[in-house]
Amino acid sequence: MMNAEQQYIDLFSQTEAMICKHSAEVLNALRAEAFADFERLGFPNRKIEKYKYTDVSKYFEPDFGLNLNRLSIPVNPYEVFKCDVPNMSTALYFVVNDAFYNKALPKINLPEGVIFGSLKEVAEQQPDLIRKYYGKLADTSKDGVTAFNTTFAQDGAILYVPKNVVVKKPIQLVNILRADVNFMVNRRVLIILEEGAQARLLICDHAMDNVNFLATQVIEVFAGENSVFDMYELEETHTSTVRISNLYVKQEANSNVLLNGMTLHNGTTRNTTEVVLAGEGAEINLCGMAIADKNQHVDNNTSIDHAVPNCTSNELFKYVLDDQAVGAFAGLVLVRPDAQHTNSQQTNRNLCATRDARMYTQPQLEIYADDVKCSHGATVGQLDENALFYMRTRGIAEKEARLLLMFAFVNEVIDTIRLDALKDRLHLLVEKRFRGELNKCQGCAICK
C-alpha cells in the first residue's frame, strides 16, 4: 500500500468520531463501508484503464490540511465575491471549501417545496429524503476516489425539486477554495428532480489563495420521469489546483438532461461522468470544453449507458491546447441488448496549437442491439493554414486570425447552453482566455 493511502487510513482511524460529530447521521451511515472499499481499492493510478491518462494517486501524496473539525473560515463570500456572470439574476449560494455557507443567505423565494441548502443540515432535518438517494448512484466499491470522498465528506449542497415544480430562476452555486496552507476539500452535491420537475444549475469553481488545493467532488443527479435539468460547471481556478470530480446521473423515462462542463483555467482536472438512461424516451446532451496552456492537464472520462430502448444521447467535447498542455478524452457509449431504437452521437474535436501540446482521445462504442443509430468521431489537428492564410490576405493580423479561428472552434460547445445570459458571458470569458487576460476570475474582489 502506497504512503498516500496509508496517511489517510491512519487519519480516518484517528478522527472518525470527529468527522461523524460534524456531519449528519445519514452521511455517517455510509462511512464504514466506504472506508473499507477505500482500503481495498486505494487511489486510482495509471494501471487502471479508466485512469490511464491521469495518475490520480500521486496528487494525494503531499501533506494537505483538512478542516475535519469544521472551524469556520472568516470570509463572507457575498461581500468579497462578485460573480463572473452578471445579468443572470440567479439564486446565488456558496460552498466555502467543502462547507455550505449559510450565515447570510440570499433573500430568494424558491417555489414551494424546493430545497437548496446544506446537505448536512437537510440530512438532519429530513433524513428519510436524503437516505433514499444519498450514495445510491455513487458506488464506493468501484472507484477509489468516490470511496475516499464518501469516507471524508461532511457537507455539501442539495437541490430538491418536488413533482411538477418548475424553478424558473437559475440557481448558481459557487465553490470557493480558501486557505493559507496547502489544503484538501471533499464536497458532495445531491440533486433530486421528481417527476415533471424542472431546474437549471450553474456551478462555478474558484480558488482565492495561492496555495496548493486538492478538491474531490462527488455529484449525484436523479432526474425523474419527464423532468428537465440543465447543469453547467465552470472551472476558473489556478495552476496549483487539482480537481477530481465524479458525476453520476440516472434518468427516468422522457427526462431531458443537459450537462456542460467547461474548464477555462485550472491546474490538473479529472472529470468522470457516468450517465444511465434507465427509462424509455430519456435524452442526455453531454458537452464539454477545455482551454489549456502552460502545463495544465484536463482529462474527461465519460460513459453513457443505454439500458432501455428508445433513448437519445448527444455528446460533444472540444479541447484547445497550447504550450505543453495535456488533454485526454475517453468516452464510452454502451447500448445494451434490449436497447433497440437507440440514437447516439459522440464527437470529440481537438486543436493542438503547438507541437508540445498533447491530446489523447479514445472514443468507444459497445453495441449489443441491432436496430440502432450510433456514430462517433474524433479528430486531433492544428489550425487550418488555408483559413489562416485567407484571413491574413484580408488584412487580419496573424495573432488575431488565430484567436478568431480558435474562438469559432469552441463556439459549438457554448451554443449548447440553454441560458442566454450565461452564453453571452462565456463568449466574452473565452475570448479573454484566448487573449491571455483570464488568469483570474474577473469582477471578483477576491482576486484583485
XYZ file of N, CA and C in Angstrom, residues 84 206 210 236-238 265 437-443 447-448:
48
model
N -18.833 36.279 -12.000
C -18.333 36.441 -13.352
C -19.447 36.454 -14.395
N -13.808 28.429 -7.974
C -12.799 29.492 -7.891
C -11.839 29.206 -6.742
N -3.174 31.577 -3.125
C -2.135 30.977 -3.948
C -1.425 29.842 -3.215
N -12.699 27.931 -13.068
C -11.734 29.040 -13.235
C -10.918 29.127 -11.968
N -9.982 28.216 -11.795
C -9.169 28.221 -10.584
C -7.772 28.712 -10.937
N -6.727 28.079 -10.419
C -5.370 28.477 -10.820
C -4.508 27.238 -11.004
N -9.720 27.675 -16.780
C -8.405 27.914 -16.170
C -8.246 26.929 -15.031
N -5.934 37.050 -20.899
C -6.327 38.012 -19.864
C -7.031 37.343 -18.694
N -7.310 36.057 -18.822
C -8.141 35.418 -17.807
C -7.288 34.577 -16.870
N -6.293 35.204 -16.239
C -5.511 34.436 -15.287
C -6.277 34.259 -13.996
N -7.182 35.170 -13.754
C -8.003 35.079 -12.553
C -9.414 35.446 -12.937
N -10.354 35.078 -12.069
C -11.742 35.413 -12.379
C -11.896 36.926 -12.302
N -12.501 37.493 -13.316
C -12.684 38.950 -13.349
C -13.865 39.349 -12.472
N -13.885 40.616 -12.089
C -15.049 41.137 -11.387
C -15.202 40.559 -9.996
N -9.821 38.410 -6.086
C -8.612 38.270 -6.905
C -7.921 39.585 -7.190
N -8.446 40.675 -6.703
C -7.865 41.955 -7.101
C -6.745 42.357 -6.171
